[in-house]
Amino acid sequence: MPVTEAEEWEAGVCGHARMLYRIAYAVLRDPHEAEDAVQETLQRAWKYRARLAQVDNPAAWLARIAWRVAKSHRPRPNPIARAQAIEELPPGVELRSPGENAEQTFVDRELRLLVQRHIQHLPQKLRQPLLLSTVEELSAREIGKILGIPEASVRTRCLRARRLLRDKLQVAMRGSHGHA
Amino acid sequence: MATPERDFDQLIDSVLTEYSRVEPPPGAIERWLAHTADPLPRRRSFWILPAAAVLAVAIILLVLALGLRRSHRPQPIPQPRLTGEHITITMPNSVKAQPLTDEQKALIEMLAKDPKALGKLSPEQLQKLLQAQKEKHP
């Protein structure tokens, strides 16, 4: 039975849908905005599907579109909404604390929220490669192509981002113990 | 008790792993596929219309300013120009050379003799003086 173009397209897209959503969510930090961004990404990709045949890496091509759409889709900064978005855990993530008591669970959750806040406050050129590195389907080389930077810079910036996060956490912890 | 650096790394890894485990909402993939062929959303760029209006007004003002500047430009003062080997002073058409009248000649003569005295005369006295000069030199 001959496969239609649409069916072929669906088969190809389904495999990358999660990756596209994770990229959009990494930028937008809101599930509804991320869903809209992925919808627009797929519409754009469908519009320019003729180019897909000329592309070596379709996943990277889609990822690049998703990144650009998410960046342009960025909603206006709203401090209240932003704080709420940081407080909410992303969908599909469970707060696991097997064998721990409620107090430890609370402390763990607060620490995670603190790390999330610090990630959002990282300089853009460090935050972007770090967030994209969490998308398992993307290699450092592909991240470099999305961001327009060399592969080595992706690795360096991720290391710098982690170092900066560690330093901020140390300062935060010292401050909290000092007030105790 | 301070958390060691290794624990910070583990904490950071743990949070970043959460990012990588994010899943699309239930039914999202079906919705995406159902609407893929829809036309792309039209981005409303609210800034374009006001920017175009400001630009149009700026161009109109510039054109008006240039037009006003040209209309207020003073007329150039006609300058005598030199022509050929023999220096000929060409006067513009607005100025027509006229020979001096007898009265003007008499006035010039009196000015040359005594300019201060001439300034003290009233118009009637001056007229009488010119008449006498005319009779003296017919």
mmCIF file of C-alpha atoms in Angstrom:
data_model
loop_
_atom_site.group_PDB
_atom_site.id
_atom_site.type_symbol
_atom_site.label_atom_id
_atom_site.label_comp_id
_atom_site.label_asym_id
_atom_site.label_seq_id
_atom_site.Cartn_x
_atom_site.Cartn_y
_atom_site.Cartn_z
ATOM 1 C CA MET A 1 0.000 0.000 0.000
ATOM 2 C CA PRO A 2 1.610 3.219 -1.077
ATOM 3 C CA VAL A 3 2.495 5.568 1.731
ATOM 4 C CA THR A 4 1.233 9.105 1.318
ATOM 5 C CA GLU A 5 3.401 12.113 1.890
ATOM 6 C CA ALA A 6 1.384 12.998 4.957
ATOM 7 C CA GLU A 7 1.811 9.542 6.476
ATOM 8 C CA GLU A 8 5.520 9.655 5.780
ATOM 9 C CA TRP A 9 5.676 13.047 7.394
ATOM 10 C CA GLU A 10 3.803 11.831 10.476
ATOM 11 C CA ALA A 11 6.098 8.882 10.858
ATOM 12 C CA GLY A 12 9.128 11.165 10.738
ATOM 13 C CA VAL A 13 7.721 13.828 13.033
ATOM 14 C CA CYS A 14 6.487 11.592 15.813
ATOM 15 C CA GLY A 15 10.005 10.467 16.482
ATOM 16 C CA HIS A 16 11.174 14.059 17.047
ATOM 17 C CA ALA A 17 8.118 15.477 18.799
ATOM 18 C CA ARG A 18 9.506 14.971 22.285
ATOM 19 C CA MET A 19 12.830 16.544 21.361
ATOM 20 C CA LEU A 20 11.074 19.578 19.913
ATOM 21 C CA TYR A 21 8.916 19.943 22.984
ATOM 22 C CA ARG A 22 11.928 19.750 25.306
ATOM 23 C CA ILE A 23 13.740 22.414 23.315
ATOM 24 C CA ALA A 24 10.705 24.689 23.408
ATOM 25 C CA TYR A 25 10.162 24.066 27.105
ATOM 26 C CA ALA A 26 13.812 24.760 27.896
ATOM 27 C CA VAL A 27 13.367 28.242 26.433
ATOM 28 C CA LEU A 28 9.805 29.091 27.391
ATOM 29 C CA ARG A 29 9.427 27.248 30.732
ATOM 30 C CA ASP A 30 5.685 27.045 30.220
ATOM 31 C CA PRO A 31 3.910 23.904 28.947
ATOM 32 C CA HIS A 32 1.219 25.766 26.996
ATOM 33 C CA GLU A 33 3.676 28.142 25.325
ATOM 34 C CA ALA A 34 5.938 25.214 24.533
ATOM 35 C CA GLU A 35 3.054 23.307 22.951
ATOM 36 C CA ASP A 36 2.179 26.319 20.777
ATOM 37 C CA ALA A 37 5.808 26.715 19.796
ATOM 38 C CA VAL A 38 6.047 23.087 18.711
ATOM 39 C CA GLN A 39 2.848 23.456 16.689
ATOM 40 C CA GLU A 40 4.333 26.423 14.868
ATOM 41 C CA THR A 41 7.613 24.560 14.401
ATOM 42 C CA LEU A 42 5.851 21.680 12.695
ATOM 43 C CA GLN A 43 3.812 24.015 10.530
ATOM 44 C CA ARG A 44 6.981 25.737 9.369
ATOM 45 C CA ALA A 45 8.714 22.436 8.790
ATOM 46 C CA TRP A 46 5.723 21.220 6.744
ATOM 47 C CA LYS A 47 5.814 24.415 4.692
ATOM 48 C CA TYR A 48 9.494 23.900 3.864
ATOM 49 C CA ARG A 49 9.386 20.105 3.761
ATOM 50 C CA ALA A 50 10.927 20.128 0.282
ATOM 51 C CA ARG A 51 14.227 21.119 1.908
ATOM 52 C CA LEU A 52 14.178 18.019 4.081
ATOM 53 C CA ALA A 53 15.495 15.888 1.249
ATOM 54 C CA GLN A 54 18.603 18.085 1.048
ATOM 55 C CA VAL A 55 19.288 18.025 4.781
ATOM 56 C CA ASP A 56 21.856 15.601 6.243
ATOM 57 C CA ASN A 57 20.381 15.577 9.697
ATOM 58 C CA PRO A 58 16.579 16.090 9.773
ATOM 59 C CA ALA A 59 16.517 16.059 13.585
ATOM 60 C CA ALA A 60 19.036 18.904 13.766
ATOM 61 C CA TRP A 61 17.097 20.799 11.095
ATOM 62 C CA LEU A 62 13.882 20.490 13.086
ATOM 63 C CA ALA A 63 15.718 21.360 16.299
ATOM 64 C CA ARG A 64 17.032 24.552 14.755
ATOM 65 C CA ILE A 65 13.541 25.589 13.674
ATOM 66 C CA ALA A 66 12.159 24.788 17.131
ATOM 67 C CA TRP A 67 14.862 26.871 18.780
ATOM 68 C CA ARG A 68 14.212 29.882 16.593
ATOM 69 C CA VAL A 69 10.457 29.632 16.992
ATOM 70 C CA ALA A 70 10.761 29.323 20.767
ATOM 71 C CA LYS A 71 13.108 32.309 20.933
ATOM 72 C CA SER A 72 10.738 34.442 18.887
ATOM 73 C CA HIS A 73 7.772 33.096 20.819
ATOM 74 C CA ARG A 74 9.153 34.390 24.093
ATOM 75 C CA PRO A 75 6.350 35.988 26.100
ATOM 76 C CA ARG A 76 6.836 39.313 27.822
ATOM 77 C CA PRO A 77 8.614 38.972 31.166
ATOM 78 C CA ASN A 78 6.129 38.830 33.989
ATOM 79 C CA PRO A 79 7.827 38.589 37.381
ATOM 80 C CA ILE A 80 4.805 37.037 39.075
ATOM 81 C CA ALA A 81 4.163 34.468 36.356
ATOM 82 C CA ARG A 82 7.875 33.778 36.172
ATOM 83 C CA ALA A 83 8.066 33.060 39.883
ATOM 84 C CA GLN A 84 5.076 30.768 39.602
ATOM 85 C CA ALA A 85 6.574 28.996 36.594
ATOM 86 C CA ILE A 86 9.754 28.379 38.554
ATOM 87 C CA GLU A 87 7.766 27.060 41.471
ATOM 88 C CA GLU A 88 5.900 24.529 39.324
ATOM 89 C CA LEU A 89 7.629 21.330 38.389
ATOM 90 C CA PRO A 90 7.485 20.527 34.666
ATOM 91 C CA PRO A 91 4.938 17.949 33.496
ATOM 92 C CA GLY A 92 6.096 14.363 33.449
ATOM 93 C CA VAL A 93 8.449 14.915 36.385
ATOM 94 C CA GLU A 94 7.808 13.358 39.730
ATOM 95 C CA LEU A 95 9.299 14.535 42.943
ATOM 96 C CA ARG A 96 10.856 11.335 44.110
ATOM 97 C CA SER A 97 11.940 10.936 47.640
ATOM 98 C CA PRO A 98 11.825 7.226 48.468
ATOM 99 C CA GLY A 99 12.527 6.424 52.021
ATOM 100 C CA GLU A 100 12.883 10.079 53.040
ATOM 101 C CA ASN A 101 10.847 11.953 55.568
ATOM 102 C CA ALA A 102 8.726 15.002 54.834
ATOM 103 C CA GLU A 103 11.341 17.439 56.079
ATOM 104 C CA GLN A 104 14.048 16.047 53.860
ATOM 105 C CA THR A 105 11.644 16.066 50.922
ATOM 106 C CA PHE A 106 10.860 19.709 51.595
ATOM 107 C CA VAL A 107 14.562 20.603 51.799
ATOM 108 C CA ASP A 108 15.289 18.744 48.580
ATOM 109 C CA ARG A 109 12.446 20.497 46.795
ATOM 110 C CA GLU A 110 13.612 23.915 47.970
ATOM 111 C CA LEU A 111 17.146 23.179 46.825
ATOM 112 C CA ARG A 112 15.902 22.105 43.398
ATOM 113 C CA LEU A 113 13.841 25.279 43.095
ATOM 114 C CA LEU A 114 16.896 27.287 44.070
ATOM 115 C CA VAL A 115 18.951 25.599 41.362
ATOM 116 C CA GLN A 116 16.172 26.201 38.799
ATOM 117 C CA ARG A 117 16.055 29.881 39.708
ATOM 118 C CA HIS A 118 19.807 30.206 39.359
ATOM 119 C CA ILE A 119 19.690 28.461 35.997
ATOM 120 C CA GLN A 120 17.140 30.994 34.763
ATOM 121 C CA HIS A 121 19.380 33.827 35.976
ATOM 122 C CA LEU A 122 22.493 32.574 34.238
ATOM 123 C CA PRO A 123 23.871 34.803 31.461
ATOM 124 C CA GLN A 124 22.131 33.945 28.209
ATOM 125 C CA LYS A 125 25.232 32.657 26.457
ATOM 126 C CA LEU A 126 25.812 30.178 29.273
ATOM 127 C CA ARG A 127 22.173 29.277 29.895
ATOM 128 C CA GLN A 128 21.311 28.396 26.308
ATOM 129 C CA PRO A 129 23.942 25.678 25.742
ATOM 130 C CA LEU A 130 23.337 24.297 29.223
ATOM 131 C CA LEU A 131 19.585 23.924 28.616
ATOM 132 C CA LEU A 132 20.047 22.464 25.162
ATOM 133 C CA SER A 133 22.546 19.976 26.556
ATOM 134 C CA THR A 134 19.684 18.504 28.607
ATOM 135 C CA VAL A 135 17.964 17.446 25.371
ATOM 136 C CA GLU A 136 19.363 13.968 24.987
ATOM 137 C CA GLU A 137 18.790 13.799 21.264
ATOM 138 C CA LEU A 138 21.136 16.718 20.605
ATOM 139 C CA SER A 139 24.891 16.327 20.419
ATOM 140 C CA ALA A 140 27.326 19.137 21.236
ATOM 141 C CA ARG A 141 27.917 19.574 17.514
ATOM 142 C CA GLU A 142 24.188 19.951 16.825
ATOM 143 C CA ILE A 143 23.833 22.376 19.723
ATOM 144 C CA GLY A 144 26.676 24.378 18.252
ATOM 145 C CA LYS A 145 24.877 24.537 14.890
ATOM 146 C CA ILE A 146 21.648 25.664 16.537
ATOM 147 C CA LEU A 147 23.371 28.404 18.492
ATOM 148 C CA GLY A 148 25.850 29.304 15.781
ATOM 149 C CA ILE A 149 28.903 28.600 17.929
ATOM 150 C CA PRO A 150 31.720 26.036 17.668
ATOM 151 C CA GLU A 151 31.284 22.639 19.286
ATOM 152 C CA ALA A 152 34.180 23.341 21.663
ATOM 153 C CA SER A 153 32.444 26.533 22.819
ATOM 154 C CA VAL A 154 29.334 24.522 23.670
ATOM 155 C CA ARG A 155 31.319 22.290 26.011
ATOM 156 C CA THR A 156 33.259 25.210 27.504
ATOM 157 C CA ARG A 157 30.130 27.236 28.151
ATOM 158 C CA CYS A 158 28.361 24.297 29.755
ATOM 159 C CA LEU A 159 31.320 23.831 32.114
ATOM 160 C CA ARG A 160 31.357 27.533 32.932
ATOM 161 C CA ALA A 161 27.621 27.465 33.562
ATOM 162 C CA ARG A 162 27.942 24.578 35.975
ATOM 163 C CA ARG A 163 30.861 26.269 37.752
ATOM 164 C CA LEU A 164 28.850 29.446 38.113
ATOM 165 C CA LEU A 165 25.865 27.525 39.457
ATOM 166 C CA ARG A 166 28.098 25.783 41.990
ATOM 167 C CA ASP A 167 29.555 29.086 43.171
ATOM 168 C CA LYS A 168 26.103 30.620 43.550
ATOM 169 C CA LEU A 169 24.846 27.624 45.471
ATOM 170 C CA GLN A 170 27.852 27.786 47.800
ATOM 171 C CA VAL A 171 27.170 31.444 48.476
ATOM 172 C CA ALA A 172 23.481 30.714 49.044
ATOM 173 C CA MET A 173 24.257 27.879 51.431
ATOM 174 C CA ARG A 174 26.804 29.952 53.359
ATOM 175 C CA GLY A 175 24.259 32.715 53.666
ATOM 176 C CA SER A 176 21.534 30.401 54.966
ATOM 177 C CA HIS A 177 23.892 28.822 57.529
ATOM 178 C CA GLY A 178 25.068 32.245 58.613
ATOM 179 C CA HIS A 179 21.500 33.252 59.372
ATOM 180 C CA ALA A 180 20.733 30.002 61.216
ATOM 181 C CA MET B 1 26.709 21.888 57.711
ATOM 182 C CA ALA B 2 27.935 22.958 54.291
ATOM 183 C CA THR B 3 27.127 20.717 51.327
ATOM 184 C CA PRO B 4 30.315 19.483 49.643
ATOM 185 C CA GLU B 5 31.066 20.434 46.057
ATOM 186 C CA ARG B 6 30.333 16.921 44.817
ATOM 187 C CA ASP B 7 26.843 17.201 46.242
ATOM 188 C CA PHE B 8 26.323 20.455 44.362
ATOM 189 C CA ASP B 9 27.254 18.705 41.123
ATOM 190 C CA GLN B 10 24.831 15.915 41.900
ATOM 191 C CA LEU B 11 22.120 18.446 42.691
ATOM 192 C CA ILE B 12 22.724 20.326 39.444
ATOM 193 C CA ASP B 13 22.719 17.064 37.500
ATOM 194 C CA SER B 14 19.498 16.049 39.185
ATOM 195 C CA VAL B 15 17.749 19.295 38.232
ATOM 196 C CA LEU B 16 19.047 19.188 34.674
ATOM 197 C CA THR B 17 17.822 15.604 34.392
ATOM 198 C CA GLU B 18 14.338 16.898 35.211
ATOM 199 C CA TYR B 19 14.567 19.154 32.186
ATOM 200 C CA SER B 20 15.454 16.200 29.997
ATOM 201 C CA ARG B 21 12.516 14.149 31.308
ATOM 202 C CA VAL B 22 9.929 16.743 30.326
ATOM 203 C CA GLU B 23 7.168 15.147 28.278
ATOM 204 C CA PRO B 24 4.577 16.746 26.006
ATOM 205 C CA PRO B 25 1.098 16.979 27.538
ATOM 206 C CA PRO B 26 -1.241 14.063 26.790
ATOM 207 C CA GLY B 27 -2.727 14.290 23.297
ATOM 208 C CA ALA B 28 -0.286 17.009 22.194
ATOM 209 C CA ILE B 29 1.312 14.926 19.446
ATOM 210 C CA GLU B 30 -2.091 14.101 17.942
ATOM 211 C CA ARG B 31 -3.055 17.783 18.003
ATOM 212 C CA TRP B 32 0.218 18.791 16.365
ATOM 213 C CA LEU B 33 -0.211 16.294 13.563
ATOM 214 C CA ALA B 34 -3.839 17.289 13.053
ATOM 215 C CA HIS B 35 -2.920 20.950 12.568
ATOM 216 C CA THR B 36 0.436 20.693 10.813
ATOM 217 C CA ALA B 37 -1.010 21.614 7.423
ATOM 218 C CA ASP B 38 -2.853 24.641 8.885
ATOM 219 C CA PRO B 39 -1.617 28.033 7.700
ATOM 220 C CA LEU B 40 1.087 29.553 9.857
ATOM 221 C CA PRO B 41 -0.130 31.953 12.517
ATOM 222 C CA ARG B 42 0.101 35.538 11.412
ATOM 223 C CA ARG B 43 2.346 37.430 13.753
ATOM 224 C CA ARG B 44 0.875 40.728 14.669
ATOM 225 C CA SER B 45 3.680 43.168 14.691
ATOM 226 C CA PHE B 46 2.041 46.012 16.458
ATOM 227 C CA TRP B 47 5.071 48.193 16.104
ATOM 228 C CA ILE B 48 5.090 48.237 12.273
ATOM 229 C CA LEU B 49 2.074 50.526 11.742
ATOM 230 C CA PRO B 50 3.113 53.230 14.227
ATOM 231 C CA ALA B 51 6.695 53.081 12.951
ATOM 232 C CA ALA B 52 5.499 53.528 9.364
ATOM 233 C CA ALA B 53 3.307 56.454 10.412
ATOM 234 C CA VAL B 54 6.202 58.149 12.213
ATOM 235 C CA LEU B 55 8.433 57.632 9.181
ATOM 236 C CA ALA B 56 5.812 59.088 6.815
ATOM 237 C CA VAL B 57 5.351 62.148 9.031
ATOM 238 C CA ALA B 58 9.121 62.620 9.248
ATOM 239 C CA ILE B 59 9.439 62.506 5.442
ATOM 240 C CA ILE B 60 6.589 64.998 4.986
ATOM 241 C CA LEU B 61 8.148 67.376 7.519
ATOM 242 C CA LEU B 62 11.518 67.075 5.815
ATOM 243 C CA VAL B 63 10.014 67.878 2.411
ATOM 244 C CA LEU B 64 8.163 70.879 3.850
ATOM 245 C CA ALA B 65 11.288 72.123 5.595
ATOM 246 C CA LEU B 66 13.299 71.871 2.394
ATOM 247 C CA GLY B 67 10.560 73.684 0.470
ATOM 248 C CA LEU B 68 10.394 76.534 2.995
ATOM 249 C CA ARG B 69 14.127 76.859 2.991
ATOM 250 C CA ARG B 70 14.190 77.334 -0.773
ATOM 251 C CA SER B 71 11.437 79.962 -0.741
ATOM 252 C CA HIS B 72 13.223 82.011 1.938
ATOM 253 C CA ARG B 73 16.560 81.919 0.257
ATOM 254 C CA PRO B 74 17.578 85.546 -0.498
ATOM 255 C CA GLN B 75 17.995 86.567 -4.128
ATOM 256 C CA PRO B 76 21.629 86.731 -5.145
ATOM 257 C CA ILE B 77 23.027 90.235 -5.402
ATOM 258 C CA PRO B 78 23.878 90.934 -9.049
ATOM 259 C CA GLN B 79 27.608 91.312 -9.379
ATOM 260 C CA PRO B 80 29.398 93.172 -12.186
ATOM 261 C CA ARG B 81 31.357 90.851 -14.384
ATOM 262 C CA LEU B 82 34.498 91.464 -16.360
ATOM 263 C CA THR B 83 34.367 90.732 -20.116
ATOM 264 C CA GLY B 84 37.194 90.719 -22.665
ATOM 265 C CA GLU B 85 40.485 92.665 -22.584
ATOM 266 C CA HIS B 86 38.807 95.967 -22.139
ATOM 267 C CA ILE B 87 37.198 96.031 -18.795
ATOM 268 C CA THR B 88 33.535 96.613 -19.320
ATOM 269 C CA ILE B 89 31.242 96.892 -16.388
ATOM 270 C CA THR B 90 27.944 95.297 -17.269
ATOM 271 C CA MET B 91 25.137 96.498 -15.091
ATOM 272 C CA PRO B 92 22.113 94.247 -14.557
ATOM 273 C CA ASN B 93 18.896 95.209 -16.285
ATOM 274 C CA SER B 94 17.256 96.411 -13.095
ATOM 275 C CA VAL B 95 19.675 99.311 -12.839
ATOM 276 C CA LYS B 96 19.469 101.802 -15.694
ATOM 277 C CA ALA B 97 22.238 104.348 -15.884
ATOM 278 C CA GLN B 98 20.920 107.881 -16.160
ATOM 279 C CA PRO B 99 22.943 111.061 -16.696
ATOM 280 C CA LEU B 100 23.091 113.400 -13.684
ATOM 281 C CA THR B 101 20.635 116.230 -13.654
ATOM 282 C CA ASP B 102 21.761 119.851 -13.259
ATOM 283 C CA GLU B 103 20.452 119.868 -9.716
ATOM 284 C CA GLN B 104 22.412 116.756 -8.852
ATOM 285 C CA LYS B 105 25.562 118.240 -10.341
ATOM 286 C CA ALA B 106 25.060 121.455 -8.350
ATOM 287 C CA LEU B 107 24.520 119.485 -5.183
ATOM 288 C CA ILE B 108 27.699 117.521 -5.699
ATOM 289 C CA GLU B 109 29.625 120.745 -6.280
ATOM 290 C CA MET B 110 28.303 122.290 -3.042
ATOM 291 C CA LEU B 111 29.060 119.139 -1.103
ATOM 292 C CA ALA B 112 32.606 119.218 -2.317
ATOM 293 C CA LYS B 113 32.995 122.819 -1.186
ATOM 294 C CA ASP B 114 31.293 122.784 2.216
ATOM 295 C CA PRO B 115 29.531 119.569 3.274
ATOM 296 C CA LYS B 116 28.831 120.753 6.851
ATOM 297 C CA ALA B 117 27.063 123.918 5.788
ATOM 298 C CA LEU B 118 24.862 121.935 3.436
ATOM 299 C CA GLY B 119 23.648 119.739 6.290
ATOM 300 C CA LYS B 120 22.346 122.744 8.218
ATOM 301 C CA LEU B 121 20.086 123.956 5.429
ATOM 302 C CA SER B 122 16.359 123.345 5.423
ATOM 303 C CA PRO B 123 14.733 121.832 2.293
ATOM 304 C CA GLU B 124 13.389 125.269 1.219
ATOM 305 C CA GLN B 125 16.778 126.922 1.677
ATOM 306 C CA LEU B 126 18.426 124.113 -0.244
ATOM 307 C CA GLN B 127 15.967 124.503 -3.106
ATOM 308 C CA LYS B 128 16.681 128.257 -3.317
ATOM 309 C CA LEU B 129 20.391 127.605 -3.292
ATOM 310 C CA LEU B 130 20.092 125.077 -6.114
ATOM 311 C CA GLN B 131 18.026 127.527 -8.175
ATOM 312 C CA ALA B 132 20.685 130.215 -7.677
ATOM 313 C CA GLN B 133 23.377 127.767 -8.721
ATOM 314 C CA LYS B 134 21.427 126.874 -11.809
ATOM 315 C CA GLU B 135 21.096 130.505 -12.833
ATOM 316 C CA LYS B 136 24.765 131.014 -12.192
ATOM 317 C CA HIS B 137 25.725 128.135 -14.459
ATOM 318 C CA PRO B 138 23.093 127.830 -17.182
#
